[in-house]
Tab-separated table of C-alpha atoms in Angstrom:
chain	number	residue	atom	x	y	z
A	1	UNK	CA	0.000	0.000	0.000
A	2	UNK	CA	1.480	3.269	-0.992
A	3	UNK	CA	1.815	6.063	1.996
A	4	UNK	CA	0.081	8.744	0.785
A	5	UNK	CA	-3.030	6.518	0.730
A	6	UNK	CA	-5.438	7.053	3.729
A	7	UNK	CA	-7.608	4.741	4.685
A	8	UNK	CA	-10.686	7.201	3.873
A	9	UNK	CA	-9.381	7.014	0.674
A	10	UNK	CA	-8.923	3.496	0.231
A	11	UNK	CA	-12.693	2.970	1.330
A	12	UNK	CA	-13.730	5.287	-1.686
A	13	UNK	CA	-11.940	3.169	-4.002
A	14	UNK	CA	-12.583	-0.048	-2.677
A	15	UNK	CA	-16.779	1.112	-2.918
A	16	UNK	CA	-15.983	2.363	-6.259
A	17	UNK	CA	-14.822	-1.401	-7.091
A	18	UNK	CA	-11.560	-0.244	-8.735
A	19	UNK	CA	-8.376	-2.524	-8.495
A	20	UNK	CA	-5.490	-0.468	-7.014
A	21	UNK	CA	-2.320	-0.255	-9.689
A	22	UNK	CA	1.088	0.202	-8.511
A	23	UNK	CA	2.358	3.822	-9.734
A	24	UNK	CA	5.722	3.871	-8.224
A	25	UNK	CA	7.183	3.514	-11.863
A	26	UNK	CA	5.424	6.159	-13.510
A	27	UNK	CA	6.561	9.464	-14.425
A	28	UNK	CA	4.311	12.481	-14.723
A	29	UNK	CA	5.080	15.387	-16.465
A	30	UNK	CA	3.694	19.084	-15.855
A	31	UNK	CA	3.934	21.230	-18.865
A	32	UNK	CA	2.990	24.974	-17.896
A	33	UNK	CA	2.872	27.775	-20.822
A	34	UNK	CA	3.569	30.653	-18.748
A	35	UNK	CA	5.058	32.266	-15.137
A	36	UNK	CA	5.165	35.547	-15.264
A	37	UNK	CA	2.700	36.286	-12.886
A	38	UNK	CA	2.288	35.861	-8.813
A	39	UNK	CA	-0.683	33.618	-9.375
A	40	UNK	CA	1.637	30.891	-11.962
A	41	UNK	CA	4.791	31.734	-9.305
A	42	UNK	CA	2.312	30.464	-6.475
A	43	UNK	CA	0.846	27.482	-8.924
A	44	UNK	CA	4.077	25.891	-9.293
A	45	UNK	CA	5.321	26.578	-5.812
A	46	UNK	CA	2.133	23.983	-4.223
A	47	UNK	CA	2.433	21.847	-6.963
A	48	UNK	CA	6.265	21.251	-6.649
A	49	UNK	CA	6.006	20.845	-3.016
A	50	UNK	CA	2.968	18.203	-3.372
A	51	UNK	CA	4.623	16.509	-6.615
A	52	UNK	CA	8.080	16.178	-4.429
A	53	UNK	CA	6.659	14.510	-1.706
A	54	UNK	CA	4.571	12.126	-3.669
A	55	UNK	CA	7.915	11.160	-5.400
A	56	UNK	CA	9.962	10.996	-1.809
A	57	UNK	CA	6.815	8.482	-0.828
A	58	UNK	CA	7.420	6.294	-3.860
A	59	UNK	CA	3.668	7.101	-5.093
A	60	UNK	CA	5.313	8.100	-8.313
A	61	UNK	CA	8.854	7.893	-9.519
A	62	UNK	CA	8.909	11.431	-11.292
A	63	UNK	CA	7.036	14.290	-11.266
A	64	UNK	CA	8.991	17.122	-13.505
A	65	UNK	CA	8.118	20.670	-14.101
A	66	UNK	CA	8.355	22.212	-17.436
A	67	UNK	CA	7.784	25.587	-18.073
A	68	UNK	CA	7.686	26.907	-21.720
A	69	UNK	CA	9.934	30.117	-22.760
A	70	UNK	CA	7.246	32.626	-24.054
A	71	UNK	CA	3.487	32.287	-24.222
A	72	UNK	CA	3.357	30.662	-27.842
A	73	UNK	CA	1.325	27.846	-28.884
A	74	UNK	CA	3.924	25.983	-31.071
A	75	UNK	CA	6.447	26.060	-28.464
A	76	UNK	CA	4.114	24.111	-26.046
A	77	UNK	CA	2.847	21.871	-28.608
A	78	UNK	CA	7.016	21.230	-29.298
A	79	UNK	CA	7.266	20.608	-25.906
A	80	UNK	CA	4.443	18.121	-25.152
A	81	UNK	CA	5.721	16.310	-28.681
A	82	UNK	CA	9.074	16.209	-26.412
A	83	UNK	CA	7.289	14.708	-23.279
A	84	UNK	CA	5.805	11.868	-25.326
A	85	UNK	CA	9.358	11.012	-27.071
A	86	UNK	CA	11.002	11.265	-22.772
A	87	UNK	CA	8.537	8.584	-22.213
A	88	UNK	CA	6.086	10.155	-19.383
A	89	UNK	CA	3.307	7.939	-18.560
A	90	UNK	CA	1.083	11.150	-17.320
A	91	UNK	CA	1.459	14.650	-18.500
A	92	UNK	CA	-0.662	17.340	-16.476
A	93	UNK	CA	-0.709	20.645	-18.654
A	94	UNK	CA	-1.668	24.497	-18.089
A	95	UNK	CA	-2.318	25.390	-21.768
A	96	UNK	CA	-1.702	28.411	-23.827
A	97	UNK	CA	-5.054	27.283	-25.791
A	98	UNK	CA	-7.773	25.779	-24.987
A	99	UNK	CA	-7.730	24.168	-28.960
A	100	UNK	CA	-4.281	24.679	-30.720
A	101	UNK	CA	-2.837	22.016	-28.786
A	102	UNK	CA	-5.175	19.654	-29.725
A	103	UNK	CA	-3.034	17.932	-31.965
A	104	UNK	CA	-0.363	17.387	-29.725
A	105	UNK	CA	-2.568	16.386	-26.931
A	106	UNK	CA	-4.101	13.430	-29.380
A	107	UNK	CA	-0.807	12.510	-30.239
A	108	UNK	CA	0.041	11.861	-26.331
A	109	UNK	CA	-3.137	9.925	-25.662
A	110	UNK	CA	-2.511	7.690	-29.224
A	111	UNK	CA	0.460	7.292	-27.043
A	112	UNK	CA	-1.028	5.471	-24.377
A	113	UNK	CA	-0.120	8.849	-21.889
A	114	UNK	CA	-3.065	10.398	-20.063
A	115	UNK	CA	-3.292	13.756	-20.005
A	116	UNK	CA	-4.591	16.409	-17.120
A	117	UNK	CA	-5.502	19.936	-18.103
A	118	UNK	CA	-6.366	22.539	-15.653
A	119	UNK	CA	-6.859	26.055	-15.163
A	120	UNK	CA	-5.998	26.661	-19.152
A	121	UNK	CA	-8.026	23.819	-20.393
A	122	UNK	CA	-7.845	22.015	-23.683
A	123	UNK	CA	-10.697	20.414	-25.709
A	124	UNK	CA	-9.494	17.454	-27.061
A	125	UNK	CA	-11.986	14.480	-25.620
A	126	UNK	CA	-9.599	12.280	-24.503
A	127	UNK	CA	-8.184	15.062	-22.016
A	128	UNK	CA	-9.093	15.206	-18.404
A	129	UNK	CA	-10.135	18.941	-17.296
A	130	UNK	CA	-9.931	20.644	-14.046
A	131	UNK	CA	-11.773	23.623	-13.964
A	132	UNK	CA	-13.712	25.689	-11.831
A	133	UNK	CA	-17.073	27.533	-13.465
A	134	UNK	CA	-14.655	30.960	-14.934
A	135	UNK	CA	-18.044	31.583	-16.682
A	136	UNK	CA	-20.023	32.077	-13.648
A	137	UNK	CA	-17.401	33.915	-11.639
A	138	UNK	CA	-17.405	36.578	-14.261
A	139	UNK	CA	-21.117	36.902	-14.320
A	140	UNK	CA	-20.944	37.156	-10.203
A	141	UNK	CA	-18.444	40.081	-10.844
A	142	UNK	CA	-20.939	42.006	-12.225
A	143	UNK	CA	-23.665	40.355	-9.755
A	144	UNK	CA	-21.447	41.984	-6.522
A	145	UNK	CA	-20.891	45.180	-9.048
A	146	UNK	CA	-24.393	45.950	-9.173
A	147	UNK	CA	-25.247	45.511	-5.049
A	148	UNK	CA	-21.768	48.144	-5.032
A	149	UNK	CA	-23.086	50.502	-7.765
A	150	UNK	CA	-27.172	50.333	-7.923
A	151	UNK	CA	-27.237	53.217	-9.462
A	152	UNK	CA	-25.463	51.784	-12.160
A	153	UNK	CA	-22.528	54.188	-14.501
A	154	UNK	CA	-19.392	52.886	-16.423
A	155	UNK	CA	-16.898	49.989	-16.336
A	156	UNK	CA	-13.481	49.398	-17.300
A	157	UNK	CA	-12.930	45.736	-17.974
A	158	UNK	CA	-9.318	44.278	-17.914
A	159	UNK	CA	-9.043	40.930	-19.417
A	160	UNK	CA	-6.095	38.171	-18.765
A	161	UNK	CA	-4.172	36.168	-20.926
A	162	UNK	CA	-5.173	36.260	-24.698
A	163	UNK	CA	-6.095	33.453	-26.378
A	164	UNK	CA	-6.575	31.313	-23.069
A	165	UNK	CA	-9.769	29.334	-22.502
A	166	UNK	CA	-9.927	30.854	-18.920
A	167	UNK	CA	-10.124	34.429	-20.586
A	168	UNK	CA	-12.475	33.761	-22.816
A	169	UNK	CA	-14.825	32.667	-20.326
A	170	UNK	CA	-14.570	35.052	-17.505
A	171	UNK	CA	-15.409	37.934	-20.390
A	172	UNK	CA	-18.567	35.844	-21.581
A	173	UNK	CA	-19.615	35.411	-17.586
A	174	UNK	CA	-18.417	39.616	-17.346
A	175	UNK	CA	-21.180	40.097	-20.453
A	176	UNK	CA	-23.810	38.110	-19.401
A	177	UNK	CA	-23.820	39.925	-16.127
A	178	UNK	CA	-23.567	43.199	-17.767
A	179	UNK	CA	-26.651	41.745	-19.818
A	180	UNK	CA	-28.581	41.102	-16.727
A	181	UNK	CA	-28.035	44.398	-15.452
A	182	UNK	CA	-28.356	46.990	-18.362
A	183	UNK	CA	-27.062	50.226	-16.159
A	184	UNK	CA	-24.032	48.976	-16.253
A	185	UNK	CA	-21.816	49.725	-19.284
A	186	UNK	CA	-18.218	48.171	-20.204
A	187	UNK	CA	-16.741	51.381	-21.670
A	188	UNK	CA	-13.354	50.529	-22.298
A	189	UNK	CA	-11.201	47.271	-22.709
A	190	UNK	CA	-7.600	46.438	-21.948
A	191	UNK	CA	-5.457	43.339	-21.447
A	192	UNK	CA	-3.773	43.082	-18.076
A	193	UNK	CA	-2.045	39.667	-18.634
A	194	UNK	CA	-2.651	38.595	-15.045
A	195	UNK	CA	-0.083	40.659	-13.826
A	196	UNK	CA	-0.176	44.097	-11.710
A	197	UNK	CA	2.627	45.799	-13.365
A	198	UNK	CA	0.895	44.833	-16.889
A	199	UNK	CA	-2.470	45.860	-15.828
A	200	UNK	CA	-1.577	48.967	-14.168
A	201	UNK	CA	0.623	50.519	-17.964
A	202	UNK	CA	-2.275	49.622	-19.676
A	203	UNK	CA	-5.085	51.057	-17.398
A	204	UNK	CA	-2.662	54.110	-17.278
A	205	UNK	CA	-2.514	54.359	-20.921
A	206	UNK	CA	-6.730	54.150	-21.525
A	207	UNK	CA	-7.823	55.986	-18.634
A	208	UNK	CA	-7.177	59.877	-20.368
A	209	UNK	CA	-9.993	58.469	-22.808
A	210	UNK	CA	-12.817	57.298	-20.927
A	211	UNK	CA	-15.591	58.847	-19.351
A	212	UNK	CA	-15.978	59.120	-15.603
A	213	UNK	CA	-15.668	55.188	-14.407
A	214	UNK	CA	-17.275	53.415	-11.146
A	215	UNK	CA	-16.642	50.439	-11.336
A	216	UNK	CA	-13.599	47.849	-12.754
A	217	UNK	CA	-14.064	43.909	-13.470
A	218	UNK	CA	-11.583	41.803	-14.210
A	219	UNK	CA	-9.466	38.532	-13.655
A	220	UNK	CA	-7.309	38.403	-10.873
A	221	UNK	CA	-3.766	39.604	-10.640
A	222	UNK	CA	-4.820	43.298	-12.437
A	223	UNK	CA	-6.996	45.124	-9.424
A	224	UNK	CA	-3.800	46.486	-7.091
A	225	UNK	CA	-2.361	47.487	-10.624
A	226	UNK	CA	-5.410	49.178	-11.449
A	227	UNK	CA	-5.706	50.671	-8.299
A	228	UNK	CA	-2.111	52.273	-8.496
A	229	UNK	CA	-3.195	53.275	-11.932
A	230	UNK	CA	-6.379	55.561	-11.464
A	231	UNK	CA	-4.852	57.090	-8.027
A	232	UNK	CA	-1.454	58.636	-10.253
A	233	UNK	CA	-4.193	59.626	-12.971
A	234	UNK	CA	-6.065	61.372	-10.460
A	235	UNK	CA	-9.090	59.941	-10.914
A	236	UNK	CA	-11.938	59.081	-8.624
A	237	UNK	CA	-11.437	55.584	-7.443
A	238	UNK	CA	-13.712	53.238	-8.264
A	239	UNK	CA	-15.198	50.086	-7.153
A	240	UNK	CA	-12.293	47.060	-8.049
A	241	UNK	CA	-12.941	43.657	-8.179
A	242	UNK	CA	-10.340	42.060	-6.587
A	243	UNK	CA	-8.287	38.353	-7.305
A	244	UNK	CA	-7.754	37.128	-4.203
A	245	UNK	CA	-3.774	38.300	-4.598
A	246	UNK	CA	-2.214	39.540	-1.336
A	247	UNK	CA	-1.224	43.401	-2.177
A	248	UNK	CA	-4.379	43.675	-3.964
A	249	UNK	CA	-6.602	42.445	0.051
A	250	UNK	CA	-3.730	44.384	1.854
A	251	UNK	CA	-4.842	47.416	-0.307
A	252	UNK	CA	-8.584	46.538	0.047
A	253	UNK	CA	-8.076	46.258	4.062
A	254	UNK	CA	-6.337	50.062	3.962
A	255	UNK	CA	-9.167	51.525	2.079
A	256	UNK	CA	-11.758	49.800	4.187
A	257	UNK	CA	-10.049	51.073	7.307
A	258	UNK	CA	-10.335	54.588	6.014
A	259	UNK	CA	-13.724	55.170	4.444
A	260	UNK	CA	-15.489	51.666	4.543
A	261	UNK	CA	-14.616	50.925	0.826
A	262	UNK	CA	-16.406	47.873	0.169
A	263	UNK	CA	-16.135	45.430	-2.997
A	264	UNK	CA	-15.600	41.785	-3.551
A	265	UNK	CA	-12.902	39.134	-4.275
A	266	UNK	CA	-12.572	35.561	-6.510
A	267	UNK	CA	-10.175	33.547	-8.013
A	268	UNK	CA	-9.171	30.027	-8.163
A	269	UNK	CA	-6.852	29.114	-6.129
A	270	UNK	CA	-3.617	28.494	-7.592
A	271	UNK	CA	-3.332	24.978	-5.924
A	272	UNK	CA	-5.570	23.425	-8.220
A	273	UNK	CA	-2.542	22.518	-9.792
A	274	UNK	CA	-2.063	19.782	-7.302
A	275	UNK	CA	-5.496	18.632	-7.579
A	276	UNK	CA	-4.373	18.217	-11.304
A	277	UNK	CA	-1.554	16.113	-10.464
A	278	UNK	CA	-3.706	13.755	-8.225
A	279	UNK	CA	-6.261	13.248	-10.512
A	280	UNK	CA	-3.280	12.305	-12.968
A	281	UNK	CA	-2.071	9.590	-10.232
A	282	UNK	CA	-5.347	8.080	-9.816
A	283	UNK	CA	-5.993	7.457	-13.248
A	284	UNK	CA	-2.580	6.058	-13.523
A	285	UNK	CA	-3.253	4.061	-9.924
A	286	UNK	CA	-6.782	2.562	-12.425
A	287	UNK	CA	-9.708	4.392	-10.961
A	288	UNK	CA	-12.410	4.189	-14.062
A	289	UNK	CA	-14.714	6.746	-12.114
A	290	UNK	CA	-13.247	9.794	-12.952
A	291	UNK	CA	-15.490	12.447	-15.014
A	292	UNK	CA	-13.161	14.244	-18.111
A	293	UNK	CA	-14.624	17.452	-16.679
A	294	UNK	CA	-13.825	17.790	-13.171
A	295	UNK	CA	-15.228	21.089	-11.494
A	296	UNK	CA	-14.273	22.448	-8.053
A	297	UNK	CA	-15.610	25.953	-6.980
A	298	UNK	CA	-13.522	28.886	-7.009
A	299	UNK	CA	-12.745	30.697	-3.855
A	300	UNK	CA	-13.521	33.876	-3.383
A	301	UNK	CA	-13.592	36.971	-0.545
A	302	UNK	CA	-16.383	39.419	0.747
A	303	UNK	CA	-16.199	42.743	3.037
A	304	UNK	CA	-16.591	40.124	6.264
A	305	UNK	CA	-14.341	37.726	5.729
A	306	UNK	CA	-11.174	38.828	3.499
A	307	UNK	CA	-9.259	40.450	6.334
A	308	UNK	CA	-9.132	37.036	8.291
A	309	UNK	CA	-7.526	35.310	5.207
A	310	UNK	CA	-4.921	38.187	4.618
A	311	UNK	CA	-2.206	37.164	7.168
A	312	UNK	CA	-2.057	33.899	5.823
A	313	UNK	CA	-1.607	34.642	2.443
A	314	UNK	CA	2.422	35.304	1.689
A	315	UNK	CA	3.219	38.641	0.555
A	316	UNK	CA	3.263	39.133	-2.910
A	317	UNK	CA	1.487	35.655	-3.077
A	318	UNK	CA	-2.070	34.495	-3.302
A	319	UNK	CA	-5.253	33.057	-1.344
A	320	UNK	CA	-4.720	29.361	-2.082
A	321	UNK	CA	-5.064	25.553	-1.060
A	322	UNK	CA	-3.201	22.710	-1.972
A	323	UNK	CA	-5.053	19.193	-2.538
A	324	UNK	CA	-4.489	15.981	-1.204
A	325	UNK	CA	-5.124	12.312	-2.915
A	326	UNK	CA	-8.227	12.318	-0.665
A	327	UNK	CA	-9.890	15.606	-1.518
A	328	UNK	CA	-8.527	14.666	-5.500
A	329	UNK	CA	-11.545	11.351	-4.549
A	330	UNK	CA	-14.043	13.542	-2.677
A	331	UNK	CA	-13.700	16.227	-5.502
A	332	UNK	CA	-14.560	13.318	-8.021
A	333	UNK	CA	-17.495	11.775	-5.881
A	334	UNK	CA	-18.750	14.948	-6.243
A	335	UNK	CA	-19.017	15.471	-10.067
A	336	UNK	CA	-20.000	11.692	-10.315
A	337	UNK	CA	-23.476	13.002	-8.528
């Protein structure tokens, strides 16, 4: 019996009537477009410390971190071509597109290596996905926007990474919500990449255009930028919603101390990663109940509960949670309802 297997967990799989493989041999891969950000920095911080103990506990005998050198398709798609050729029995991936690396992602699974994508999903059937629901967090942006703002006015959005499944779907959530509440108009556009330093040039660079703005939406990684950004304009500030990133709550707790300043925070949490990597093992270890979509919820802030989270979260890190093989099982129990 491998050690990282509880017996809670053993209970789920012996109900599930699934014969227990030995993965001790296998190698799984992690192939990760991008890092440039504090949410990917804190991604592959949990899910090297989880994948290193699994392999120091002889669950698996590998469990390698790749990380591509720009944000290109073909260069991921060259190196998941790579993984298959290094001979990787499970390769868990954070894609640059949710279809261009379809090909490549057939090619591993004619190959006889499952594959894992989270966060940045692919499409490809054979694929597992991890996901939580981006398309109703963006819609719930615009849900806590409208309890902020009833009044209703303008609204910067700043999108993330182009191309990405994840923001693709957080703008269609952002539109339906603006659909559902008419007084509130998206104004002006601008990509953010995730990142503060991004977000707050390009927020800087669109602000002398637009009209008088109350409210931003967004995902994750851009608000503290923004912030920075419409305070050296000297604009009024309006209402941010926030990523769940630690200067952007520290910034949220100041303003609250001095005026109240109330708005709302979601992301998900950066940790998935290692739920990734467990659902990887268990296929691998020959569960047969695991869904190709797996969802988990995203986790997310209001004006009661943020500043009790803040100290834990490291500075310049993010709001997270690492899995375990047993919540990997309860997380798939739950999408097999």
């Amino acid at each position: 019996m491998k050690k990282i297997l509880t017996l809670s967990a053993l209970a789920v799989l012996l109900a599930s009537g699934t014969a227990l493989a030995d993965t001790s041999g296998k190698k799984i891969a992690f192939s990760n477009n991008y890092a440039g950000n504090s949410w990917r920095q804190s991604m592959l911080k949990s899910y090297e410390k989880v994948a290193k103990k699994a392999v120091e506990d002889k669950v698996v005998a590998a469990a390698d971190v790749f990380t591509t050198a720009d944000k290109e398709v073909p260069t991921q798609a060259a190196q998941v071509q790579n993984l298959i050729l290094q001979g990787y029995d499970a390769i868990v991936i954070n894609s640059a597109s949710p279809d261009a690396l379809n090909g490549a992602i057939k090619q591993a699974c004619d190959a006889g290596i499952v594959v894992v994508s989270f966060d940045g999903i692919v499409t490809e059937p054979c694929a597992y996905r991890v996901v939580v629901d981006y398309e109703k967090m963006g819609k719930e942006e615009v849900e806590q926007m409208a309890k902020f703002q009833p009044k209703g006015g303008n609204l910067l959005e700043i999108r993330g990474l182009a191309g990405t499944s994840i923001d693709g779907l957080i703008h269609k959530g952002i539109e339906e919500g603006v659909k559902a509440h008419p007084q509130l108009k998206i104004v002006g556009s601008v990509t953010g990449d995730w990142d503060q330093t991004t977000a707050q040039k390009a927020v800087a660079t669109i602000l002398p255009s637009l009209p008088e703005i109350v409210g931003v939406v967004d995902q994750g990684g851009d608000g503290y930028g923004a912030a920075q950004a419409f305070a050296a304009a000297g604009k009024p500030r309006p209402t941010i919603i926030m990523g769940n990133r630690q200067d952007e709550l520290q910034w949220w707790k100041e303003q609250k101390e001095k005026d109240g300043y109330t708005t709302w925070s979601g992301s998900i949490a950066p940790g998935v990663s290692t739920l990734a990597f467990w659902v990887a093992q268990l296929v691998l270890d020959g569960h047969k109940d695991i869904p190709h979509d797996l969802i988990v919820p995203y986790l997310s802030f209001d004006q009661d509960n943020f500043e009790a989270a803040l100290p834990e979260i490291p500075k310049g890190g993010v709001a997270s949670h690492e899995y375990t093989q047993e919540d990997a099982l309860a997380a798939i129990k739950d999408n097999a309802k």
